[in-house]
Amino acid sequence: MTTQSMARTATLPNGATSSSRLKRVVSSMMIGLRPMIVGYWLVMTGSFLIGGLISQLIGGGLDHSIWDYGTQSPKYFSSAIGITLAPALFNLLIAHGVTRRMFSVAAGIILTGAAAATALLWVVAYQVERVIYDWAGLTQTLANPHLFTKTSQVGLIFAEFFLLIIAHEAAGWLIGISFYRFGFWKGLLLLPLGILPAAAAELLLVAQWLAEALRSTGYHRPPLAIGVPGVLAVSALGLYFGYLMLRPMALKPAKG
């Protein structure tokens, strides 16, 4: 065995290939973010369950989907997840030998998986609520405009929430890295660039609370054949530009 091959073997002990390292990085990120994510969803589902019961008892019946009133919350929480990733985990993982590229790829996997899981949860929640409303003889009227017009349109529900959430996560990723690398004032100047993926998603999908405001200006949603790939493209670019900002960044010394 040559010296060069021995050196290569020494850098990847115990069969630790790039793919296995990536799995470990993704797992580490999930462990770090798990309390934040689980805590949020416990509060979210608990609040709407209790809120629905109170509305049922006090109001004597419901004429709107209770779950639909919470559509804004997961977008902004997802932005917070994106903002948190680099400041919370970058120093720790890079100091343990994780490359910046692998960190960014793992972050992309985490954010995409979180968006898919959240969209799936929203699909399931609407279906459970629909069954309960039908059983109780209630009307599941939607409080907000959506890509879907009824909650049986599972594919459109999933698409809407996945696209909006991944775009807001990409925006949070850019914002978090901008402030983390450049500090408060430069990060503030870069804020318009950071929110671009989220703004593009809102303009391309025209759904939920901002839809009425946009429609009042005469603006209408472009065809989904344009909107869906457009949101995916700006979200992917947001994640990639975050990596470009991380690539030359040195480790920051611990405070305190």
mmCIF file of N, CA and C in Angstrom, residues 100-101 104-105 108 111 170 173-174 177 197 232-247:
data_model
loop_
_atom_site.group_PDB
_atom_site.id
_atom_site.type_symbol
_atom_site.label_atom_id
_atom_site.label_comp_id
_atom_site.label_asym_id
_atom_site.label_seq_id
_atom_site.Cartn_x
_atom_site.Cartn_y
_atom_site.Cartn_z
ATOM 1 N N ARG A 100 -17.923 22.606 4.675
ATOM 2 C CA ARG A 100 -18.992 23.574 4.465
ATOM 3 C C ARG A 100 -19.987 23.084 3.426
ATOM 4 N N ARG A 101 -19.470 22.390 2.421
ATOM 5 C CA ARG A 101 -20.371 21.839 1.403
ATOM 6 C C ARG A 101 -21.291 20.797 2.009
ATOM 7 N N SER A 104 -23.961 22.356 4.115
ATOM 8 C CA SER A 104 -25.021 22.963 3.311
ATOM 9 C C SER A 104 -25.932 21.911 2.702
ATOM 10 N N VAL A 105 -25.346 20.804 2.235
ATOM 11 C CA VAL A 105 -26.165 19.723 1.679
ATOM 12 C C VAL A 105 -27.062 19.132 2.758
ATOM 13 N N GLY A 108 -29.871 21.423 3.441
ATOM 14 C CA GLY A 108 -30.884 21.318 2.395
ATOM 15 C C GLY A 108 -31.774 20.104 2.576
ATOM 16 N N LEU A 111 -34.139 20.818 5.595
ATOM 17 C CA LEU A 111 -35.188 21.784 5.274
ATOM 18 C C LEU A 111 -36.218 21.187 4.317
ATOM 19 N N ALA A 170 -35.872 28.682 2.899
ATOM 20 C CA ALA A 170 -34.726 29.204 2.144
ATOM 21 C C ALA A 170 -34.474 30.670 2.488
ATOM 22 N N TRP A 173 -32.821 30.698 5.858
ATOM 23 C CA TRP A 173 -31.432 30.237 5.685
ATOM 24 C C TRP A 173 -30.544 31.391 5.249
ATOM 25 N N LEU A 174 -30.996 32.165 4.252
ATOM 26 C CA LEU A 174 -30.218 33.315 3.777
ATOM 27 C C LEU A 174 -30.103 34.399 4.839
ATOM 28 N N ILE A 177 -27.706 33.302 7.735
ATOM 29 C CA ILE A 177 -26.297 33.322 7.340
ATOM 30 C C ILE A 177 -25.807 34.758 7.162
ATOM 31 N N PRO A 197 -36.796 34.671 -1.658
ATOM 32 C CA PRO A 197 -37.499 33.403 -1.937
ATOM 33 C C PRO A 197 -38.929 33.379 -1.402
ATOM 34 N N LEU A 232 -39.812 26.401 -6.801
ATOM 35 C CA LEU A 232 -38.739 25.424 -6.584
ATOM 36 C C LEU A 232 -37.385 26.003 -6.986
ATOM 37 N N ALA A 233 -37.360 26.754 -8.083
ATOM 38 C CA ALA A 233 -36.100 27.331 -8.570
ATOM 39 C C ALA A 233 -35.558 28.378 -7.611
ATOM 40 N N VAL A 234 -36.411 29.310 -7.152
ATOM 41 C CA VAL A 234 -35.908 30.367 -6.261
ATOM 42 C C VAL A 234 -35.511 29.788 -4.905
ATOM 43 N N SER A 235 -36.205 28.737 -4.476
ATOM 44 C CA SER A 235 -35.843 28.098 -3.201
ATOM 45 C C SER A 235 -34.486 27.409 -3.314
ATOM 46 N N ALA A 236 -34.269 26.692 -4.424
ATOM 47 C CA ALA A 236 -32.982 26.032 -4.634
ATOM 48 C C ALA A 236 -31.852 27.049 -4.733
ATOM 49 N N LEU A 237 -32.115 28.154 -5.425
ATOM 50 C CA LEU A 237 -31.099 29.208 -5.527
ATOM 51 C C LEU A 237 -30.804 29.826 -4.167
ATOM 52 N N GLY A 238 -31.845 29.986 -3.347
ATOM 53 C CA GLY A 238 -31.634 30.526 -2.005
ATOM 54 C C GLY A 238 -30.742 29.633 -1.171
ATOM 55 N N LEU A 239 -30.985 28.323 -1.226
ATOM 56 C CA LEU A 239 -30.139 27.388 -0.487
ATOM 57 C C LEU A 239 -28.702 27.409 -1.017
ATOM 58 N N TYR A 240 -28.559 27.522 -2.343
ATOM 59 C CA TYR A 240 -27.222 27.521 -2.938
ATOM 60 C C TYR A 240 -26.453 28.800 -2.590
ATOM 61 N N PHE A 241 -27.126 29.944 -2.639
ATOM 62 C CA PHE A 241 -26.441 31.194 -2.299
ATOM 63 C C PHE A 241 -26.054 31.230 -0.824
ATOM 64 N N GLY A 242 -26.840 30.562 0.006
ATOM 65 C CA GLY A 242 -26.438 30.432 1.406
ATOM 66 C C GLY A 242 -25.126 29.676 1.521
ATOM 67 N N TYR A 243 -24.991 28.607 0.756
ATOM 68 C CA TYR A 243 -23.730 27.851 0.740
ATOM 69 C C TYR A 243 -22.574 28.719 0.260
ATOM 70 N N LEU A 244 -22.810 29.528 -0.780
ATOM 71 C CA LEU A 244 -21.748 30.394 -1.288
ATOM 72 C C LEU A 244 -21.286 31.390 -0.225
ATOM 73 N N MET A 245 -22.211 31.845 0.615
ATOM 74 C CA MET A 245 -21.821 32.754 1.694
ATOM 75 C C MET A 245 -21.075 32.033 2.810
ATOM 76 N N LEU A 246 -21.410 30.763 3.028
ATOM 77 C CA LEU A 246 -20.733 29.996 4.076
ATOM 78 C C LEU A 246 -19.348 29.526 3.656
ATOM 79 N N ARG A 247 -19.151 29.311 2.364
ATOM 80 C CA ARG A 247 -17.924 28.653 1.886
ATOM 81 C C ARG A 247 -16.642 29.353 2.328
#
